[in-house]
mmCIF file of the C-alpha atoms, coordinates in Angstrom:
data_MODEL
# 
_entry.id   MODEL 
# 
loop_
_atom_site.group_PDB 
_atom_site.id 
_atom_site.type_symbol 
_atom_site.label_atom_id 
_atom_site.label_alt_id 
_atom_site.label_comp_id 
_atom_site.label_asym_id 
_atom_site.label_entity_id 
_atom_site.label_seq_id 
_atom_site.pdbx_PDB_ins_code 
_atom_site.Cartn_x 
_atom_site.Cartn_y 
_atom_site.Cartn_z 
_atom_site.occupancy 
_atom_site.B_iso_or_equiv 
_atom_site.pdbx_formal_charge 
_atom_site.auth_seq_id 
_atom_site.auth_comp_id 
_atom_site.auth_asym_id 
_atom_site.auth_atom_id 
_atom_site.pdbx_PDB_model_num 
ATOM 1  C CA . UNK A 1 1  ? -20.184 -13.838 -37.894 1.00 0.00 ? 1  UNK A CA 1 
ATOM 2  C CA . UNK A 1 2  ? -19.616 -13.697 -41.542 1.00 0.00 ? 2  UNK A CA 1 
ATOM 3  C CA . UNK A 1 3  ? -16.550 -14.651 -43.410 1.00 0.00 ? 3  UNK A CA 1 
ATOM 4  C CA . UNK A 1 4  ? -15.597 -12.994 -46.936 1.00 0.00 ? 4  UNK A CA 1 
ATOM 5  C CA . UNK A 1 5  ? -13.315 -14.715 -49.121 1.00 0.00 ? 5  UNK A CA 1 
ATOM 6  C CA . UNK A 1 6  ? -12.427 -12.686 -52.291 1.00 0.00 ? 6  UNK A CA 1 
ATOM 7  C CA . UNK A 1 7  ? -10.602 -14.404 -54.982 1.00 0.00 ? 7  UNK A CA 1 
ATOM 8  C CA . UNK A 1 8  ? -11.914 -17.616 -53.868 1.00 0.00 ? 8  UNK A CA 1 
ATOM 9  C CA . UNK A 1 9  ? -11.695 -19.646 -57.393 1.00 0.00 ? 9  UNK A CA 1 
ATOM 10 C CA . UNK A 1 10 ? -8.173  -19.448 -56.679 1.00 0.00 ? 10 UNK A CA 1 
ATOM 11 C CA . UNK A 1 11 ? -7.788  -20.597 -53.003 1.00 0.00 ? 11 UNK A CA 1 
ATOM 12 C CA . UNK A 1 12 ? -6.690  -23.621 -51.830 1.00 0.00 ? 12 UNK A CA 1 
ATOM 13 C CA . UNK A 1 13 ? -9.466  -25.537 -50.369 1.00 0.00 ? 13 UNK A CA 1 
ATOM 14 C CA . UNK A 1 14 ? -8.407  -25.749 -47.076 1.00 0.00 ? 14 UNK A CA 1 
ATOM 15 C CA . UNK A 1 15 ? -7.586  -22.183 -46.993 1.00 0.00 ? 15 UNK A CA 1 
ATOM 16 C CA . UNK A 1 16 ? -11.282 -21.732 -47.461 1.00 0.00 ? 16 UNK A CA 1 
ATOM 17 C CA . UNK A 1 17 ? -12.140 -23.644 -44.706 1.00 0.00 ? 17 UNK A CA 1 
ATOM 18 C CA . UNK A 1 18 ? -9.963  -22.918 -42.126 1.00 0.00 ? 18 UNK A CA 1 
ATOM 19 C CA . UNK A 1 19 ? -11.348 -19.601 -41.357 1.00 0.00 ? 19 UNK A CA 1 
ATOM 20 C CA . UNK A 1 20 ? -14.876 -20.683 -41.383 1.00 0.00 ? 20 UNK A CA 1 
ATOM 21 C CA . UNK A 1 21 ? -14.702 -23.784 -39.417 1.00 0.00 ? 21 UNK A CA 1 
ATOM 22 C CA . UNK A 1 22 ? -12.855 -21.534 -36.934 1.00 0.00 ? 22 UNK A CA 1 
ATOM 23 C CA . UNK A 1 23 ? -14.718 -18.855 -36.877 1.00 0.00 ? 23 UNK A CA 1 
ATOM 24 C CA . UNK A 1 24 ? -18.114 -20.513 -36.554 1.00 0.00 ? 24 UNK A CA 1 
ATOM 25 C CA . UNK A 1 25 ? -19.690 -18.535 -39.130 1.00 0.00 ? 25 UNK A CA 1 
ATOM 26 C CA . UNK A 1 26 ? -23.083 -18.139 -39.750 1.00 0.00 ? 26 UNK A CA 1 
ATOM 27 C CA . UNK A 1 27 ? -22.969 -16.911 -43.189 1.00 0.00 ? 27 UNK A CA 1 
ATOM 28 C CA . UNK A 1 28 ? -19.845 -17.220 -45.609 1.00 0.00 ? 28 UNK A CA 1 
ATOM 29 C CA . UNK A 1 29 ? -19.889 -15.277 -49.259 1.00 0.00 ? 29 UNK A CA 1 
ATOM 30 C CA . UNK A 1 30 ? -17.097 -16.938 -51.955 1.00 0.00 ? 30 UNK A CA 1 
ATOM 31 C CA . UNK A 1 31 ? -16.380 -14.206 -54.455 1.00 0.00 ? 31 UNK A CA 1 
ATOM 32 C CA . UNK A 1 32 ? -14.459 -14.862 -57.520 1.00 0.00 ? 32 UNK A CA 1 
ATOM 33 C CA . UNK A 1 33 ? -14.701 -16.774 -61.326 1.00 0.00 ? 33 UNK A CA 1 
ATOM 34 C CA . UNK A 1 34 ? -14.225 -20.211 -61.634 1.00 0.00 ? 34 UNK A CA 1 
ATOM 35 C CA . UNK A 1 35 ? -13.669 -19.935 -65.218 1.00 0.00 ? 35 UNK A CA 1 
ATOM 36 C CA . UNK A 1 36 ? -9.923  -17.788 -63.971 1.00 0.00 ? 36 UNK A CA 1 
ATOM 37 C CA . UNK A 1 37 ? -6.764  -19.112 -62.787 1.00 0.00 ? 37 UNK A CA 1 
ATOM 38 C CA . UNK A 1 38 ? -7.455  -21.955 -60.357 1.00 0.00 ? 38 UNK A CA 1 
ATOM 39 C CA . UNK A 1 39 ? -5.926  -23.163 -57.107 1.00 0.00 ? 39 UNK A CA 1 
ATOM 40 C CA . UNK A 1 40 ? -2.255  -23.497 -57.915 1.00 0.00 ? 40 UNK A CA 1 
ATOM 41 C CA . UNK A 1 41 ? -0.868  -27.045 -56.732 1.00 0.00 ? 41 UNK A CA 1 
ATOM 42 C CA . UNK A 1 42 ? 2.906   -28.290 -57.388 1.00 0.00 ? 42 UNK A CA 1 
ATOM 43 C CA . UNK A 1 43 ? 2.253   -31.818 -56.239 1.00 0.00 ? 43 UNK A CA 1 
ATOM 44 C CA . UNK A 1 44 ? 1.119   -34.187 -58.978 1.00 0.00 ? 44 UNK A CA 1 
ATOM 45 C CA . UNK A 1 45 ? -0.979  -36.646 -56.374 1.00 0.00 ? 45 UNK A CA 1 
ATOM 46 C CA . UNK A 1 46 ? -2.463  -34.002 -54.366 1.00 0.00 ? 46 UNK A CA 1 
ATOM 47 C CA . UNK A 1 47 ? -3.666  -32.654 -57.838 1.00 0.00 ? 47 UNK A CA 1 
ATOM 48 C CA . UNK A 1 48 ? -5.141  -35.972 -58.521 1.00 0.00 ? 48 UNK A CA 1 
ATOM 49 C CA . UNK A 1 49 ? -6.440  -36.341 -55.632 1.00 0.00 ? 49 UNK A CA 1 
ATOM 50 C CA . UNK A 1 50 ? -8.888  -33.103 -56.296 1.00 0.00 ? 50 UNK A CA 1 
ATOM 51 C CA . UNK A 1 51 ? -7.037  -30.328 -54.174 1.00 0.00 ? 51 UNK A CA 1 
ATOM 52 C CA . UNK A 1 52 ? -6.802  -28.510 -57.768 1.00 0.00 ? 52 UNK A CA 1 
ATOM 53 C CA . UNK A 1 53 ? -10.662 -27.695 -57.350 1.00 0.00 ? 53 UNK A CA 1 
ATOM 54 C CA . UNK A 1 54 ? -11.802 -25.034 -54.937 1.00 0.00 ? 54 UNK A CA 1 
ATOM 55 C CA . UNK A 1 55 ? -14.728 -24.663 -52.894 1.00 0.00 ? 55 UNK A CA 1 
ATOM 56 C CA . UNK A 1 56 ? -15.678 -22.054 -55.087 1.00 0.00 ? 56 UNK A CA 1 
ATOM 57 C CA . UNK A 1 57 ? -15.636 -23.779 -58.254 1.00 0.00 ? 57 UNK A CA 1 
ATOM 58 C CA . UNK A 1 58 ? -17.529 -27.082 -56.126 1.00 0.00 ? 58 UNK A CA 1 
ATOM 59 C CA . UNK A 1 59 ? -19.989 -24.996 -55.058 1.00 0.00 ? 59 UNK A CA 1 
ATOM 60 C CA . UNK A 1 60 ? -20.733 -23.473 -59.065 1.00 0.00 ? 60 UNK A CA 1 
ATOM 61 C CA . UNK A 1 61 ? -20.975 -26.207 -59.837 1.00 0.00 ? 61 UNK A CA 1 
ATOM 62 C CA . UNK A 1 62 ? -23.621 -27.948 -58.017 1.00 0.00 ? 62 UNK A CA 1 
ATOM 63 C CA . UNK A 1 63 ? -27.192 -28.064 -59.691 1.00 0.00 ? 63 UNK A CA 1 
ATOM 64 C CA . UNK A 1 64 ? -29.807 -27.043 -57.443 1.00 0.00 ? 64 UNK A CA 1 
ATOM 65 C CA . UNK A 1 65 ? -31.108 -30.318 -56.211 1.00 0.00 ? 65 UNK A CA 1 
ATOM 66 C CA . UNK A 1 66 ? -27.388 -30.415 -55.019 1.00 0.00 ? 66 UNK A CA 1 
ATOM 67 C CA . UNK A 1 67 ? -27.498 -26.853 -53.367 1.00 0.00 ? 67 UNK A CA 1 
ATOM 68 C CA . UNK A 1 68 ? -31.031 -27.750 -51.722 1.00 0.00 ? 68 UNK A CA 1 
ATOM 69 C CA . UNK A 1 69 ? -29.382 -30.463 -50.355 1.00 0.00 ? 69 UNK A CA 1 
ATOM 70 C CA . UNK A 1 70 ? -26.431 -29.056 -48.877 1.00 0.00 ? 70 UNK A CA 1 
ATOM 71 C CA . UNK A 1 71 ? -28.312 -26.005 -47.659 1.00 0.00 ? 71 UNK A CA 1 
ATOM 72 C CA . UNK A 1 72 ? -26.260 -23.682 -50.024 1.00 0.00 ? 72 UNK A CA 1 
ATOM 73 C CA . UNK A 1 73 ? -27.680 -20.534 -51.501 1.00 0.00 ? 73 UNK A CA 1 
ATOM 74 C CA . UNK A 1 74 ? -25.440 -19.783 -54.688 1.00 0.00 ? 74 UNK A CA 1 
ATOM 75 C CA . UNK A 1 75 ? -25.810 -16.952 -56.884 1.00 0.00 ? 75 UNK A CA 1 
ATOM 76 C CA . UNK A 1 76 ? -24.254 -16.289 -59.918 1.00 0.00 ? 76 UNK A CA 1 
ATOM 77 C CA . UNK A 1 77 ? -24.093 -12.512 -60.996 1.00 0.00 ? 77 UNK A CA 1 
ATOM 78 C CA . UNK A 1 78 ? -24.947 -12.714 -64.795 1.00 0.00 ? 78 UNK A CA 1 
ATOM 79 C CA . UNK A 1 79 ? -23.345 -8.839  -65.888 1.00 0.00 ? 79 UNK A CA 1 
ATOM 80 C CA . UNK A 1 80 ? -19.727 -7.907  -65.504 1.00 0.00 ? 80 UNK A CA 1 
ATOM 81 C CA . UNK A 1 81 ? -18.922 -4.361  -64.734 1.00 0.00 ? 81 UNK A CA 1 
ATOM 82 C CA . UNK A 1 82 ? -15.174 -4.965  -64.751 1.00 0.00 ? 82 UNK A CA 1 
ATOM 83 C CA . UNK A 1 83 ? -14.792 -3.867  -68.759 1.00 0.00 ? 83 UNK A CA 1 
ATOM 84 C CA . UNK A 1 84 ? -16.218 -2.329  -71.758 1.00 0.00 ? 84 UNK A CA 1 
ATOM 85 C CA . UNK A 1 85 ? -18.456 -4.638  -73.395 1.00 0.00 ? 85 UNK A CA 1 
ATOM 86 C CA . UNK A 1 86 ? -16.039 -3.900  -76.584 1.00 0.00 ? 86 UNK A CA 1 
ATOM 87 C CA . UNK A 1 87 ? -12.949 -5.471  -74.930 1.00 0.00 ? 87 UNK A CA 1 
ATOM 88 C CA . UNK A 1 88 ? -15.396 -8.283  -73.825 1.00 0.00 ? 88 UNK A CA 1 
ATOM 89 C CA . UNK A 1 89 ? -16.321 -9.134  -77.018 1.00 0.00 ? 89 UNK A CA 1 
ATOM 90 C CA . UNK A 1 90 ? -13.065 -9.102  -78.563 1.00 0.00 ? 90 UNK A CA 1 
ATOM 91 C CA . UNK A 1 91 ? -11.159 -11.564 -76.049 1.00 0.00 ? 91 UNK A CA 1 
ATOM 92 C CA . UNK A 1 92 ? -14.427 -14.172 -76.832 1.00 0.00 ? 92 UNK A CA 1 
ATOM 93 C CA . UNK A 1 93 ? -14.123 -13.537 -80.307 1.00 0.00 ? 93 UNK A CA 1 
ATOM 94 C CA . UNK A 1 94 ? -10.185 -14.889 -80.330 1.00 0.00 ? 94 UNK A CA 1 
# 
């Protein structure tokens, strides 16, 4: 089974991990951008406590002696094809 999670730099961590520990699956994909609007969390100490970090962003930010490690495979797609490159440019410029 395989388990898509779309959006995933903003999802809760357990929401993440509900489906695939239930689901048994044998391959999960985490699509998203860290760099956007994290994991919403109200309560100060859960914040603290890390729950303000999604699997996602954890997993993008492993090096790859980390990865090896943990038997992840993460790929980072290097071209956007969600805007002009002129818009692009201007947000980074500002």
């Amino acid at each position: 089974m395989q388990i898509i999670v779309d959006e995933a730099g903003m999802c809760h961590e357990p929401k993440c991990l509900v489906p695939i520990i239930a689901s048994k699956a044998e391959q999960v994909v985490l699509i998203g951008d860290h760099m956007q609007l994290r994991p919403i969390i109200k309560c100060k100490e859960a914040a603290e406590l890390g729950m303000d970090t999604s699997l996602f962003e954890r997993y993008a930010l492993m090096d790859d002696s980390e990865n090896l490690k943990t038997n992840v495979n993460c790929t980072m797609l290097e071209k956007q094809y969600r805007m002009v490159n002129y818009l692009l440019s201007f947000d980074s410029e500002k």
